Amino acid sequence: MPEHATDYLAPNAANHVALSPLSFLQRSVHIHPHKTAVIHGARNYSYREFYERCVRLAAALHAHGVAVGTTVSVLAPNIPALLEAHYGVAMAGGVLNAINTRLDASTIRFMLHHAECRVFLVDSEYSALAKAALEGVESPPLLVEILDNEVTPNFRSAFDADVLNYEAWLAAADPHFAWQLPVDEWQSLALNYTSGTTGDPKGVLYHHRGAYLNAMSNVIAFKLATDSVYLWTLPMFHCNGWTMTWAVTLAGGTHVCLRQVDPARIFALIGAHSVTHLCGAPIVLNMIANAPELPAAPFVPMVEVAVGGATPPSAIIERIERLGFHVTHLYGLTETYGPATLCEWQSDWDDLAVTARAQKVARQGVITPAQGELRVIDVHTGADVPGDGNSIGEIVLRGNTVMKGYLKNSQATHAAFTDGWFHTGDLAVMHADGYIEIKDRAKDIIISGGENISTLEIEEVLYRHPAVLEASVAAKPDEKWGETPCAFVTLKAGQAATAAEIMAWCREHLAHFKCPRHVVFGELPKTSTGKIQKYILRDWARALK
């Protein structure tokens, strides 16, 4: 067949439109203009009001020169302004850089400079931090302060009086600003920085296509619908809230904002607004499970909880299920827009005992609907490990929901994309049913006498001790074995336990070569996102006599 005979099959304006999560808001405001889109304290915004605020933000940014590729940074907790920025910045063509509120001033200063930030939106609670971050900056960005009604009345801003006020800025902007969807779905949408525990943070770039697909995937995986009410316990600055910032809007659901994670507040909001979904790191589950005051009865219907990060101990999953939460475990990274796998429920798990069910749920599972491919490969040969639940390999991924790359860091980008796969650095096993289970980061695995020991397996046992609140395990150098496990433990308030008791507990539940030879009690070091800093624990373990 002559080539010209198929020319009419080429993509055109009628059959090819760039994918962008901005279209989700377009759809929901058209279908549900009067439905509640956002709840924050005593404030409620309909989808029409929410849309108009996002358009006004886009207009205000555009007037200050924000266009395609311009970075707009936001330092704020989970409040409406940050949610609005997930739409308004992109409507102006810009790139959203949501900054972790727990970072120090020097790290934020690096990010603002590296991202070439043009506009900086700052919640008043973090004004002193932002002011310190901007010290010495030669060409500071336009500074806009968000005064949130949830801040205590006694709070005082650290900024000068002439700083722009967010609400006044929006009120003066054009509500009819003629924004457009991007022509190129590969256009950068968001910039998220990694934690940078071993050097400067790396800037992870997201495109419109990946955010669209990952948000769509979340709607399918977590069964979001128009009656869904999503509580913002997961920081929006973390992988753009795992793209739930866009997914909930796509479903036409309701966003319930929350400035600070507090179990009592979480319980109250679930009851007041009939919350159906929330997400968080294992530390959030731990806070809920060990809250000083628990709900009088389990929540009915159950609240769907997606948890990511390190494997939540099955003991925590058991406790939280009894409170009326149904847990789905996820796995992903900043580089994969958040969720890349989920532990999809199987009907035959319904009849399992609570402990056995919790062990199933604690696995990281299978790829999400939008993720392309996943393998667990031998780190030496690159071959797939057998599905025996025992052979450990590295997780590698590829698909449309993998980052564009690292901003201004071609070396790290090429290293991450070796052989056409994104190399995660996370170690896992593949079970016979095709579900993966993470065993460690590559640098965290303990090799004792030639045997691989998973620190997560030991931590799972430690969390089952009735006196243990938090636990982490690191390798301690050993002359005979090379390395042996060292446990770092935080006890629950009012509880007591000795090192000998902890080690005896482990010997009851683990092969003896896997048991800690040392136990250290105290508070565990954490990153700004609440993750336990194992590299510090490794240093502590090496320093032990």
XYZ file of C-alpha atoms in Angstrom:
545
model
C 0.000 0.000 0.000
C 1.484 3.409 -0.927
C 2.570 5.444 2.075
C 0.358 8.406 1.152
C -2.702 6.153 1.355
C -2.458 6.126 5.158
C -1.617 9.801 5.640
C -5.186 10.503 6.749
C -4.544 8.266 9.800
C -2.015 10.698 11.250
C -2.905 12.377 14.578
C -4.885 15.587 14.201
C -6.817 18.068 16.329
C -9.906 15.892 16.244
C -8.286 12.706 17.555
C -5.225 13.734 19.524
C -5.325 16.048 22.550
C -2.514 16.406 25.060
C -3.246 14.704 28.368
C -3.298 17.082 31.330
C -4.851 16.855 34.812
C -6.153 20.388 34.273
C -8.921 18.786 32.223
C -10.173 17.069 35.387
C -11.120 20.392 36.952
C -12.720 21.512 33.690
C -14.909 18.418 33.741
C -15.899 18.541 37.412
C -16.825 22.225 37.423
C -19.011 21.585 34.386
C -20.796 18.582 35.927
C -20.762 19.485 39.649
C -20.619 23.307 39.872
C -22.516 23.472 43.182
C -21.020 20.381 44.827
C -18.577 20.934 47.692
C -15.046 20.629 46.328
C -12.976 21.800 49.311
C -13.563 21.898 53.067
C -11.179 23.706 55.377
C -12.269 24.379 58.925
C -15.444 26.444 58.685
C -14.875 27.252 54.984
C -16.472 25.328 52.123
C -15.809 25.937 48.417
C -18.034 24.619 45.647
C -16.420 23.393 42.465
C -17.418 26.671 40.792
C -15.726 28.703 43.537
C -12.693 26.426 43.539
C -12.334 26.730 39.765
C -12.633 30.520 39.866
C -9.958 30.786 42.557
C -7.603 28.640 40.461
C -8.236 30.812 37.385
C -7.620 33.985 39.399
C -4.342 32.510 40.647
C -3.325 31.730 37.062
C -4.167 35.285 36.017
C -2.173 36.790 38.881
C 0.842 34.600 38.058
C 0.596 35.358 34.346
C 0.579 39.070 35.097
C 3.875 38.628 36.894
C 5.490 36.898 33.940
C 4.836 33.250 34.739
C 4.739 31.286 31.486
C 5.705 27.854 30.152
C 8.618 26.518 32.189
C 8.534 29.183 34.928
C 8.837 27.801 38.461
C 6.403 28.825 41.197
C 7.316 27.573 44.673
C 4.886 27.083 47.563
C 5.756 26.603 51.224
C 2.498 25.662 52.928
C 0.729 22.822 54.736
C -2.384 21.087 53.399
C -4.554 24.169 52.941
C -6.742 25.320 50.013
C -4.064 27.642 48.615
C -1.676 24.748 48.016
C -4.435 22.720 46.384
C -5.294 25.726 44.199
C -1.645 25.986 43.178
C -1.855 22.473 41.712
C -4.154 23.955 39.068
C -3.495 27.687 38.931
C 0.254 27.398 38.362
C -0.204 24.998 35.442
C -3.052 27.129 34.006
C -0.465 29.899 33.684
C 1.946 27.439 32.054
C 4.222 27.284 35.077
C 5.863 24.468 37.010
C 4.724 23.893 40.603
C 7.432 23.355 43.205
C 5.672 22.369 46.452
C 8.295 22.544 49.208
C 8.497 20.308 52.252
C 7.607 22.476 55.261
C 9.935 20.488 57.521
C 13.122 21.437 55.682
C 15.748 23.848 56.972
C 16.359 27.293 55.505
C 19.597 26.426 53.692
C 17.980 23.489 51.874
C 15.021 25.627 50.829
C 17.447 28.321 49.651
C 19.189 25.740 47.459
C 15.852 24.638 45.963
C 14.684 28.184 45.204
C 17.973 28.923 43.446
C 18.211 25.603 41.620
C 14.589 25.831 40.427
C 14.985 29.501 39.415
C 11.838 30.322 41.360
C 9.979 33.410 40.099
C 7.054 33.524 42.557
C 7.113 32.216 46.128
C 3.825 31.597 47.969
C 4.335 31.195 51.719
C 1.903 30.300 54.491
C 2.319 32.744 57.365
C 3.216 29.966 59.810
C 6.407 29.413 57.786
C 7.205 33.071 57.179
C 10.262 33.047 59.459
C 11.608 29.950 57.693
C 11.011 31.504 54.270
C 12.566 34.779 55.333
C 15.709 32.956 56.478
C 15.796 30.978 53.224
C 15.694 34.192 51.191
C 18.588 35.823 53.033
C 21.411 36.636 50.633
C 19.369 35.781 47.519
C 20.410 38.268 44.834
C 17.228 38.163 42.750
C 14.475 37.180 45.166
C 11.145 35.930 43.778
C 7.880 37.774 44.175
C 6.732 36.974 47.706
C 3.059 36.319 48.438
C 1.873 35.496 51.970
C -1.045 33.171 52.690
C -2.911 34.085 55.871
C -4.855 30.977 56.824
C -7.774 31.053 59.251
C -6.555 27.855 60.936
C -3.452 29.612 62.297
C -3.700 30.494 65.981
C -4.778 34.107 66.648
C -1.532 34.811 68.524
C 0.659 33.994 65.504
C 2.693 36.864 64.056
C 4.110 36.958 60.555
C 7.861 37.466 60.155
C 7.418 39.344 56.874
C 7.345 43.084 56.350
C 3.982 44.786 55.957
C 4.388 45.363 52.200
C 4.380 41.657 51.284
C 1.513 40.746 48.961
C -1.518 39.142 50.589
C -2.695 35.980 48.802
C -6.436 36.599 49.157
C -6.164 40.241 48.077
C -3.927 39.190 45.180
C -6.547 36.703 43.974
C -9.414 39.150 44.469
C -7.715 41.678 42.176
C -7.007 39.098 39.450
C -9.077 38.396 36.348
C -11.675 35.624 36.979
C -12.100 35.239 33.198
C -8.426 34.699 32.392
C -8.247 32.745 29.117
C -5.986 29.876 30.111
C -5.425 26.914 27.805
C -4.527 23.249 28.132
C -0.914 22.526 27.170
C -0.237 21.646 23.538
C 2.563 19.305 24.566
C 1.752 16.737 27.270
C 5.500 16.304 27.900
C 5.532 19.894 29.211
C 6.802 20.083 32.779
C 4.030 20.300 35.362
C 5.706 19.883 38.734
C 9.145 19.842 40.338
C 9.615 17.754 43.490
C 12.886 17.485 45.338
C 14.215 14.299 46.885
C 15.247 14.348 50.533
C 18.945 14.823 49.754
C 20.250 12.878 52.764
C 23.592 12.232 51.037
C 24.103 15.510 49.175
C 22.097 18.234 47.493
C 18.478 17.286 46.784
C 17.687 16.175 43.227
C 14.860 17.932 41.407
C 12.418 15.392 39.973
C 10.442 16.690 36.982
C 6.883 15.541 36.279
C 5.051 16.048 32.979
C 1.331 16.565 32.352
C 0.934 13.119 30.772
C 2.354 11.247 33.753
C 0.289 13.208 36.273
C -2.879 12.629 34.219
C -2.278 8.880 34.004
C -1.218 8.422 37.618
C -4.249 10.345 38.874
C -6.512 8.271 36.627
C -4.815 5.165 38.018
C -5.553 6.275 41.586
C -9.243 6.722 40.800
C -9.399 3.146 39.517
C -7.204 1.568 42.183
C -8.888 3.236 45.160
C -12.409 3.369 43.748
C -12.809 7.129 44.043
C -16.230 8.469 43.064
C -18.422 11.549 43.411
C -19.351 10.536 46.959
C -15.698 10.142 48.003
C -14.484 12.426 50.770
C -10.700 12.550 50.940
C -8.912 13.698 54.111
C -5.518 15.313 53.494
C -3.313 13.491 56.004
C -0.639 12.979 53.317
C 1.378 16.146 52.596
C 0.519 17.685 49.252
C 4.205 18.536 48.928
C 5.030 14.818 48.838
C 4.854 13.713 45.175
C 2.008 16.209 44.781
C 0.051 14.196 47.312
C 0.701 11.022 45.262
C -1.305 12.870 42.545
C -4.422 12.676 44.738
C -4.546 16.469 44.337
C -5.799 15.749 40.814
C -7.419 12.321 41.307
C -10.028 13.441 43.851
C -11.010 16.305 41.552
C -11.313 13.927 38.583
C -13.746 11.811 40.605
C -15.749 14.889 41.584
C -15.036 14.110 45.227
C -14.456 16.422 48.188
C -11.051 17.494 49.519
C -10.915 17.949 53.313
C -7.843 19.986 54.211
C -5.814 19.407 57.373
C -2.983 21.675 58.494
C -1.387 19.196 60.873
C -1.665 15.449 61.403
C -3.256 14.855 64.776
C -5.190 11.650 65.605
C -7.914 13.428 67.568
C -8.474 15.862 64.706
C -8.465 13.001 62.188
C -11.105 11.091 64.149
C -13.234 14.237 64.479
C -13.075 15.079 60.760
C -13.921 11.511 59.761
C -17.042 11.716 61.894
C -18.011 15.244 60.851
C -17.588 14.818 57.093
C -18.035 11.053 56.561
C -14.479 10.730 55.257
C -14.065 7.747 52.932
C -10.351 7.863 52.027
C -7.007 9.016 53.374
C -3.332 8.315 52.694
C -0.117 8.497 54.652
C 3.245 7.092 55.614
C 3.478 4.267 58.187
C 4.163 6.881 60.867
C 0.601 8.196 60.352
C -0.831 4.720 60.888
C 1.330 4.355 63.979
C 0.008 7.642 65.385
C -3.583 6.579 64.771
C -3.097 3.081 66.193
C -1.423 4.438 69.336
C -3.564 7.544 69.849
C -4.168 8.422 73.529
C -7.936 8.455 72.928
C -9.448 6.091 70.388
C -12.932 6.288 68.817
C -15.684 4.741 70.926
C -16.536 2.335 68.089
C -14.993 1.311 64.760
C -15.837 3.540 61.798
C -18.694 2.236 59.642
C -18.334 2.052 56.719
C -14.613 1.424 56.915
C -12.274 4.231 55.898
C -9.983 3.289 53.004
C -6.354 3.978 53.895
C -3.497 3.868 51.389
C -0.101 3.648 53.038
C 3.282 3.974 51.376
C 6.896 4.029 52.405
C 8.476 1.302 54.477
C 6.304 -1.741 55.081
C 3.901 -1.027 57.951
C 4.335 -3.767 60.544
C 1.437 -6.211 60.437
C 0.826 -5.515 64.136
C 0.006 -1.887 63.252
C -2.241 -3.018 60.390
C -4.125 -5.322 62.765
C -4.694 -2.520 65.273
C -5.851 0.024 62.728
C -8.246 -2.428 61.064
C -9.971 -2.908 64.409
C -10.609 0.856 64.461
C -12.480 0.680 61.159
C -9.727 1.378 58.618
C -9.096 -0.836 55.601
C -5.415 -0.680 54.618
C -3.994 -0.929 51.108
C -0.228 -0.901 50.936
C 1.582 0.948 48.137
C 5.083 1.272 46.862
C 6.576 4.076 44.858
C 9.091 6.882 44.819
C 9.221 10.576 44.080
C 10.502 9.528 40.660
C 7.288 7.557 39.934
C 4.691 10.220 40.855
C 4.124 8.293 44.083
C 2.301 4.937 43.744
C 3.859 2.464 41.287
C 2.515 -0.720 42.900
C -0.313 -1.588 45.250
C -1.304 -4.656 47.200
C -4.498 -5.314 45.275
C -7.039 -7.212 47.373
C -7.818 -10.852 46.551
C -11.205 -12.278 47.509
C -9.708 -15.371 49.122
C -8.062 -13.140 51.732
C -11.494 -12.365 53.213
C -11.555 -15.600 55.195
C -8.020 -15.344 56.586
C -7.374 -14.701 60.258
C -6.469 -11.096 61.103
C -2.740 -11.792 61.465
C -2.501 -13.794 58.226
C -4.509 -11.126 56.383
C -2.255 -8.374 57.731
C 0.804 -10.220 56.444
C -0.741 -10.335 52.966
C -1.684 -6.662 53.075
C 1.819 -5.617 54.160
C 3.247 -6.652 50.778
C 3.767 -4.072 48.049
C 1.869 -6.113 45.487
C 1.493 -5.557 41.753
C 1.753 -2.626 39.346
C -0.879 0.100 39.427
C -3.176 0.444 36.384
C -0.995 3.184 34.858
C 2.431 1.700 35.546
C 3.981 -0.020 32.549
C 6.268 -2.826 33.674
C 7.934 -4.068 36.845
C 10.704 -6.587 37.360
C 12.789 -7.808 40.284
C 16.264 -8.487 38.942
C 19.465 -10.045 40.203
C 21.805 -7.111 40.905
C 24.770 -8.967 39.414
C 23.301 -10.653 36.310
C 20.271 -8.495 35.516
C 18.125 -11.627 35.191
C 14.691 -11.873 36.800
C 14.758 -13.520 40.214
C 12.569 -16.623 40.637
C 9.123 -16.160 42.179
C 10.013 -18.098 45.297
C 9.463 -15.388 47.910
C 13.063 -15.788 48.974
C 15.457 -14.639 46.242
C 16.250 -10.944 46.682
C 16.727 -8.562 43.750
C 16.357 -4.906 42.770
C 13.018 -3.440 41.690
C 13.183 -1.845 38.234
C 10.307 -0.039 36.537
C 9.343 1.577 33.287
C 6.261 3.300 31.974
C 4.497 6.610 31.463
C 4.473 7.410 35.167
C 8.232 7.564 35.560
C 9.755 11.051 35.847
C 11.140 13.054 32.927
C 14.458 13.127 34.762
C 16.421 15.163 37.301
C 16.548 18.920 36.693
C 20.041 20.078 35.619
C 21.528 16.683 36.501
C 22.112 14.596 33.386
C 24.584 12.293 35.130
C 22.074 11.183 37.783
C 19.325 10.892 35.156
C 21.386 8.597 32.924
C 22.407 6.483 35.923
C 18.785 6.065 36.997
C 17.696 4.998 33.490
C 20.297 2.291 32.847
C 19.352 -0.279 30.167
C 15.963 1.287 29.530
C 14.679 0.754 33.070
C 14.362 3.023 36.091
C 16.518 1.479 38.807
C 14.933 2.098 42.195
C 17.701 0.854 44.505
C 15.046 -1.018 46.499
C 15.415 -4.736 47.152
C 12.467 -7.123 47.078
C 11.387 -10.698 46.544
C 8.833 -11.932 44.035
C 6.203 -14.281 45.425
C 4.667 -17.134 43.468
C 1.430 -15.153 43.052
C 3.299 -12.317 41.315
C 3.190 -9.960 44.305
C 6.415 -8.261 45.360
C 7.543 -7.707 48.931
C 10.232 -5.176 49.734
C 13.046 -6.427 51.906
C 15.301 -3.381 52.084
C 17.092 -0.596 50.361
C 20.196 -2.012 48.696
C 22.398 -0.187 51.195
C 20.377 -1.408 54.208
C 20.541 -5.176 53.703
C 22.684 -6.952 56.344
C 25.105 -9.632 55.161
C 26.043 -11.857 58.093
C 28.262 -14.868 57.489
C 27.353 -14.715 53.807
C 23.581 -14.727 54.552
C 21.313 -11.833 53.580
C 19.234 -10.540 56.490
C 16.309 -8.220 55.865
C 16.117 -5.429 58.422
C 12.388 -5.145 57.685
C 11.833 -8.744 58.747
C 13.437 -8.050 62.119
C 11.513 -4.793 62.497
C 8.258 -6.663 61.831
C 8.979 -8.844 64.867
C 10.090 -5.934 67.044
C 6.855 -4.023 66.394
C 4.917 -6.993 67.754
C 6.527 -6.602 71.182
C 3.866 -5.000 73.414
C 6.271 -2.357 74.767
C 7.678 -1.200 71.410
C 6.404 2.006 69.790
C 8.998 2.343 67.008
C 11.894 0.189 65.860
C 14.600 0.178 63.226
C 17.513 -2.130 62.520
C 20.957 -1.412 61.054
C 24.119 -3.381 60.406
C 26.860 -3.406 63.066
C 30.347 -4.482 61.949
C 31.389 -7.824 63.427
C 34.861 -9.427 63.271
C 33.509 -12.964 62.939
C 30.315 -12.551 60.894
C 31.103 -9.399 58.953
C 27.863 -7.758 60.078
C 25.213 -8.450 62.682
C 21.840 -6.753 63.314
C 21.624 -3.895 65.803
C 18.139 -2.832 66.939
C 17.199 0.752 67.800
C 13.979 0.903 69.804
C 11.607 3.562 71.119
C 9.340 2.289 73.889
C 5.718 3.281 74.403
C 5.015 5.795 77.146
C 4.761 4.048 80.502
C 6.254 0.793 79.162
C 9.544 -0.818 80.113
C 11.761 -3.475 78.550
C 15.409 -4.468 78.752
C 17.789 -5.264 75.908
C 17.843 -8.891 77.047
C 14.050 -9.071 76.895
C 13.971 -7.594 73.379
C 16.629 -10.016 72.143
C 14.823 -12.964 73.761
C 11.605 -11.898 72.046
C 13.367 -11.896 68.679
C 14.858 -15.354 69.326
C 11.339 -16.667 69.891
C 10.168 -15.428 66.487
C 13.211 -15.438 64.203
C 16.020 -17.705 63.090
C 18.751 -17.049 65.631
C 21.289 -15.719 63.113
C 18.811 -12.941 62.250
C 18.385 -11.759 65.842
C 19.897 -8.467 67.055
C 23.079 -8.797 69.082
C 22.673 -5.237 70.402
C 19.642 -3.156 71.399
C 19.764 0.639 71.806
C 16.838 2.517 73.380
C 15.894 6.097 72.544
C 14.273 8.378 69.990
C 14.885 7.445 66.363
C 16.328 10.037 63.947
C 13.919 10.960 61.143
C 13.960 12.876 57.893
C 11.794 15.916 57.286
C 9.107 13.600 55.872
C 9.084 11.345 58.952
C 11.182 8.523 57.496
C 13.677 6.905 59.851
C 17.225 7.875 58.869
C 18.970 4.529 58.632
C 22.233 6.052 57.491
C 22.484 7.753 60.891
C 21.634 4.483 62.631
C 24.374 2.757 60.634
C 26.837 5.368 61.924
C 25.596 4.831 65.480
C 25.891 1.066 65.105
C 29.463 1.352 63.807
C 30.380 3.512 66.810
C 29.082 0.983 69.361
C 31.658 -0.981 71.348
